[in-house]
Short mmCIF file of C-alpha atoms in Angstrom, two decimals:
data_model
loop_
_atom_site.label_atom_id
_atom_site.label_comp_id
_atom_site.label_asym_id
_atom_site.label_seq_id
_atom_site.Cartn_x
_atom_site.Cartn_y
_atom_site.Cartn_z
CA UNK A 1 5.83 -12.07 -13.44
CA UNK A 2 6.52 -10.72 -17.06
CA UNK A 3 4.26 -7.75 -17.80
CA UNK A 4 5.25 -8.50 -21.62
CA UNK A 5 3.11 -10.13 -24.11
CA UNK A 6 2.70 -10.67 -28.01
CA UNK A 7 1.23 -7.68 -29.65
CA UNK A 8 -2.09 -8.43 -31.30
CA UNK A 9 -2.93 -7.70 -34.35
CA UNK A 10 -3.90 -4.40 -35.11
CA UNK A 11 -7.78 -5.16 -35.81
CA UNK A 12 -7.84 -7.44 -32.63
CA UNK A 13 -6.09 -4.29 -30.30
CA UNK A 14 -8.75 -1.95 -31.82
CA UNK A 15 -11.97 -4.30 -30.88
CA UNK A 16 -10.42 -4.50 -27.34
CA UNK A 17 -10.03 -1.16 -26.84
CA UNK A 18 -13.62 -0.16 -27.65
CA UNK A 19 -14.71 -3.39 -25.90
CA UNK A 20 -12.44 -2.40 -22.83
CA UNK A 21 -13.52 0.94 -23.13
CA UNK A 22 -17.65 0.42 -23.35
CA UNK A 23 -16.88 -2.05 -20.28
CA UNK A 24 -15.00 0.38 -18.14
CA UNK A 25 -17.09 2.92 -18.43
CA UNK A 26 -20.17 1.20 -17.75
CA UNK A 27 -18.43 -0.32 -14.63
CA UNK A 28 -17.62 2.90 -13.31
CA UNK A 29 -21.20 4.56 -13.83
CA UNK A 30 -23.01 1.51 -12.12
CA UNK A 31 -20.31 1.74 -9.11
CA UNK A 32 -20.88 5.77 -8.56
CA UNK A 33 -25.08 4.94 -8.82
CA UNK A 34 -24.20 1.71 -6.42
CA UNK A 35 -22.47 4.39 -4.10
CA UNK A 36 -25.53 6.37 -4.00
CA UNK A 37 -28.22 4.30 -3.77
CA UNK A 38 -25.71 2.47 -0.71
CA UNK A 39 -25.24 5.94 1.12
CA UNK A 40 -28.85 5.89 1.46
CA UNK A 41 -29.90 2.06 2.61
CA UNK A 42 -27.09 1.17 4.96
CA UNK A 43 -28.32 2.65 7.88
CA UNK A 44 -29.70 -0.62 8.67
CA UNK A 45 -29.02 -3.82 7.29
CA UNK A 46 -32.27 -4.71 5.68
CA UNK A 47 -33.48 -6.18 2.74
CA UNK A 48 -32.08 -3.77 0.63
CA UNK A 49 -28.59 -3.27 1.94
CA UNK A 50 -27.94 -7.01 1.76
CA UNK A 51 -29.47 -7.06 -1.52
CA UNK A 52 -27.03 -4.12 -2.62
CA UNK A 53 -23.99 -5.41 -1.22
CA UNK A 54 -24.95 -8.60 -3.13
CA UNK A 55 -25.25 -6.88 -6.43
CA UNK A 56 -22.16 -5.17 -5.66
CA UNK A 57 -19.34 -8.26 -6.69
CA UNK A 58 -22.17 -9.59 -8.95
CA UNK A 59 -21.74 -6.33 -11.07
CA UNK A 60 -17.88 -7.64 -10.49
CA UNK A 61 -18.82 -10.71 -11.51
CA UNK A 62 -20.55 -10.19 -14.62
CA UNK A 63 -17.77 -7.30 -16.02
CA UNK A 64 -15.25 -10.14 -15.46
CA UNK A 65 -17.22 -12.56 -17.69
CA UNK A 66 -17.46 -9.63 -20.51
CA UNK A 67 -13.99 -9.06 -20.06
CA UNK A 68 -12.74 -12.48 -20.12
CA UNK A 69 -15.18 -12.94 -23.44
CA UNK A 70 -13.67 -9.50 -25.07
CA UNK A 71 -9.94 -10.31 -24.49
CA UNK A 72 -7.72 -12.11 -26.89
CA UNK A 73 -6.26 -15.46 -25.59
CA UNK A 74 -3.54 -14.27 -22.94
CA UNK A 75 -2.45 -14.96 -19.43
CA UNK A 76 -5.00 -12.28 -18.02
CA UNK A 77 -7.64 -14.53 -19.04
CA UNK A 78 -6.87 -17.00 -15.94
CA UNK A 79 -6.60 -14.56 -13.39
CA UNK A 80 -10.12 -12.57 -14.70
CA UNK A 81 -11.57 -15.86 -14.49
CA UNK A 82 -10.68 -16.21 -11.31
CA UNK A 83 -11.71 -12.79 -10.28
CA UNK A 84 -15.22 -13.29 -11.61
CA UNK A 85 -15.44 -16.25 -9.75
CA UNK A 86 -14.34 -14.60 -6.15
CA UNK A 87 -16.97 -12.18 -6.94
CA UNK A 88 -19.37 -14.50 -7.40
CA UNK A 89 -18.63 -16.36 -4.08
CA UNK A 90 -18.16 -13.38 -2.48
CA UNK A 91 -21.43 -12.02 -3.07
CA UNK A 92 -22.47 -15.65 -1.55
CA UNK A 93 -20.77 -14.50 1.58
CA UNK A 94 -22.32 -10.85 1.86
CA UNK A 95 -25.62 -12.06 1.61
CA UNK A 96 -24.42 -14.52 4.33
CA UNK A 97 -22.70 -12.34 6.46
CA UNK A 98 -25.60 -9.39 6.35
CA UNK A 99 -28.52 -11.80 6.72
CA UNK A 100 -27.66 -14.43 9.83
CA UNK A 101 -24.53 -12.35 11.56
CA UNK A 102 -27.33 -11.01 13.76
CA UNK A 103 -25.88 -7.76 16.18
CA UNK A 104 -22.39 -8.51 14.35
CA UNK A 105 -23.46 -8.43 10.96
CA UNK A 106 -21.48 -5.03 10.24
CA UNK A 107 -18.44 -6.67 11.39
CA UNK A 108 -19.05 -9.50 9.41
CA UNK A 109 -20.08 -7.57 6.39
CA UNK A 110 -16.80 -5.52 6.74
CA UNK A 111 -14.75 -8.49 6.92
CA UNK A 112 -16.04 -10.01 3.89
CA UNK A 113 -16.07 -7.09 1.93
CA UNK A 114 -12.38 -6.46 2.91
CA UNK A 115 -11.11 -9.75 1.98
CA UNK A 116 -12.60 -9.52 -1.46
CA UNK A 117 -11.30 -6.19 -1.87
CA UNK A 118 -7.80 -7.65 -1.22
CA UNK A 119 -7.95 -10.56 -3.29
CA UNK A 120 -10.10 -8.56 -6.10
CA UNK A 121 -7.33 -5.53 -5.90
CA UNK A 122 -4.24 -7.94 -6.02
CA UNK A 123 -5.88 -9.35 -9.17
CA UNK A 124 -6.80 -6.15 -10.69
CA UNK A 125 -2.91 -4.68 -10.57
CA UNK A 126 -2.08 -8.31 -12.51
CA UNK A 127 -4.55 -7.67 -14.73
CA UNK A 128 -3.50 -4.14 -15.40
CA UNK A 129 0.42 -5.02 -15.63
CA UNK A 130 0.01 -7.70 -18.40
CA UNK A 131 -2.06 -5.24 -20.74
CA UNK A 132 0.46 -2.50 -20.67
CA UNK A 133 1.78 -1.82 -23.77
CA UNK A 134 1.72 0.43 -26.88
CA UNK A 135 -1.83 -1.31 -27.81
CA UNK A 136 -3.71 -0.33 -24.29
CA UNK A 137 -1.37 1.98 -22.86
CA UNK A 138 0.16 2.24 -19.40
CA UNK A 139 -2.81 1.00 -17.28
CA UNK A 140 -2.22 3.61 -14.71
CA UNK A 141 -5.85 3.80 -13.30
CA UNK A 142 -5.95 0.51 -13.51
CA UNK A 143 -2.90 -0.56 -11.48
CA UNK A 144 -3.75 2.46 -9.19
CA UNK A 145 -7.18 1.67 -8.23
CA UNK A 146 -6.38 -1.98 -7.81
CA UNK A 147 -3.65 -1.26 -5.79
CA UNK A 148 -5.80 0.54 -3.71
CA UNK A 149 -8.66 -2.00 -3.18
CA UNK A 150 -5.72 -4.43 -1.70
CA UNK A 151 -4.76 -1.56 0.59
CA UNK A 152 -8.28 -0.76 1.54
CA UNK A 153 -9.23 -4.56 2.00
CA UNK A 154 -6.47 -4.61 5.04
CA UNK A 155 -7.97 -1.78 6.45
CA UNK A 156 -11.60 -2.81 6.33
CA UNK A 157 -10.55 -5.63 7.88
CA UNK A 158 -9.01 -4.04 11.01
CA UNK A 159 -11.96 -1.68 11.15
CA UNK A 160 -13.99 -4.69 11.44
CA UNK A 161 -12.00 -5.64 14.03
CA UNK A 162 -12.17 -2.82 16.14
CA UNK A 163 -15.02 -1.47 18.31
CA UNK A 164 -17.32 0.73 16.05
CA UNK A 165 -17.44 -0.69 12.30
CA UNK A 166 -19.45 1.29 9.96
CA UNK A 167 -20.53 0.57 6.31
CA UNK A 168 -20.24 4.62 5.45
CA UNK A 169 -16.80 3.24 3.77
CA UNK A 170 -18.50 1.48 1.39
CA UNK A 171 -19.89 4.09 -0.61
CA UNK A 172 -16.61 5.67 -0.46
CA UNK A 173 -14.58 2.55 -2.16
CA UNK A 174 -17.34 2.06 -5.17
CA UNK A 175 -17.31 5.91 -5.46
CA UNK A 176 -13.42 5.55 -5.71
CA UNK A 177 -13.67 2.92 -8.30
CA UNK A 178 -16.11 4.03 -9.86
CA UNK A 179 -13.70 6.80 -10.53
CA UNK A 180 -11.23 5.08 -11.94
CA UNK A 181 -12.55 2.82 -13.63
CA UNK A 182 -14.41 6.24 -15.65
CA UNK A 183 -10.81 7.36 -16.03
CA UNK A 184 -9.52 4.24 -17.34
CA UNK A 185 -12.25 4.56 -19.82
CA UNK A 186 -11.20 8.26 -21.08
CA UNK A 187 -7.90 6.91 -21.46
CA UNK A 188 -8.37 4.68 -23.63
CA UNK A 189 -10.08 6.40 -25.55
CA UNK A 190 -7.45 8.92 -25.70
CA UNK A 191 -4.93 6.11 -26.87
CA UNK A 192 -7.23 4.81 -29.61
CA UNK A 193 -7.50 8.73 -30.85
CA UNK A 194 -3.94 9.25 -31.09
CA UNK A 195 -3.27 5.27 -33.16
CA UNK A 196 -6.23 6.90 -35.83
CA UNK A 197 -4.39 10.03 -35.89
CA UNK A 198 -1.06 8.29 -36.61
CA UNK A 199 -2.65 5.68 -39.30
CA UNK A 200 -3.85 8.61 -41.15
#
């Protein structure tokens, strides 16, 4: 797939930076307080794990629709659609898979969880290859953490699989994300400092 696309117009690039920027960074600060409010209620999977690891793709979910609503008319727009709907169903399926797997349900959790990461990741690196450019820079946390979620997803997966599954990882991944994501914020930033700077 191309990672080109038309440049927009310089008003249009400068609203989606600050709108990609606002969004990122508010992603990344709800996934590192999701990481620590997680740490703390997994232990058992209770009312409030399952209702955590539902809010977790609905945060997903709901950046996707921003993000789709924020971004000019391109071919990303498909594929976030499409990621805000996985999240949506997947957060069907850990609510599923935490309240009627029974003994298993940490296995099951894991499983679903995984997948979505995989899916989620594969569409985040598309996602971050068709907005590279002079406008939004060179995506690198973006392609990086995505990139990472796919990888992660596998191995979730065969932890799930194996014979002591544990939800500590978790935390780790929306800590990790949250990371980025905060990173992918700063950059931007950065970029839309240095246009200014060359405009004036």
């Amino acid at each position: 797939m191309s990672t080109q696309t038309s440049a927009p117009a310089p008003a249009a690039a400068t609203d989606e930076r600050s709108s990609l920027l606002r969004l990122y960074l508010s992603r990344g600060l709800l996934a590192l307080a999701w990481a620590l409010a997680f740490a703390g209620a997994h232990e058992d999977i209770d009312a409030v794990a399952i209702t955590l690891l539902v809010a977790y793709p609905l945060i997903d979910a709901v950046s996707s629709l921003l993000d789709h609503r924020a971004t000019p008319n391109g071919p990303e727009h498909r594929v976030i659609a499409f990621n805000g709907v996985l999240s949506t169903l997947a957060a069907v399926a850990l609510g599923i898979a935490g309240a009627f797997a029974g003994d298993g349900g940490v296995a099951s959790v894991l499983h679903v969880f995984g997948a979505w990461a995989i899916v989620s990741g594969a569409a985040q690196v598309i996602v971050g290859l068709r907005r590279r450019g002079p406008e939004l820079g060179k995506q690198w946390p973006t392609l990086i953490s995505g990139g990472l979620s796919f990888l992660v997803g596998i191995t979730y997966n065969i932890q799930a699989a194996g014979d002591h599954p544990s939800l500590d990882v978790l935390s780790v991944y929306a800590t990790g994300g949250g990371v980025w994501f905060i990173l992918q914020a700063l950059l931007l930033g950065w970029k839309s400092r240095r246009l200014r700077t060359r405009t004036t």
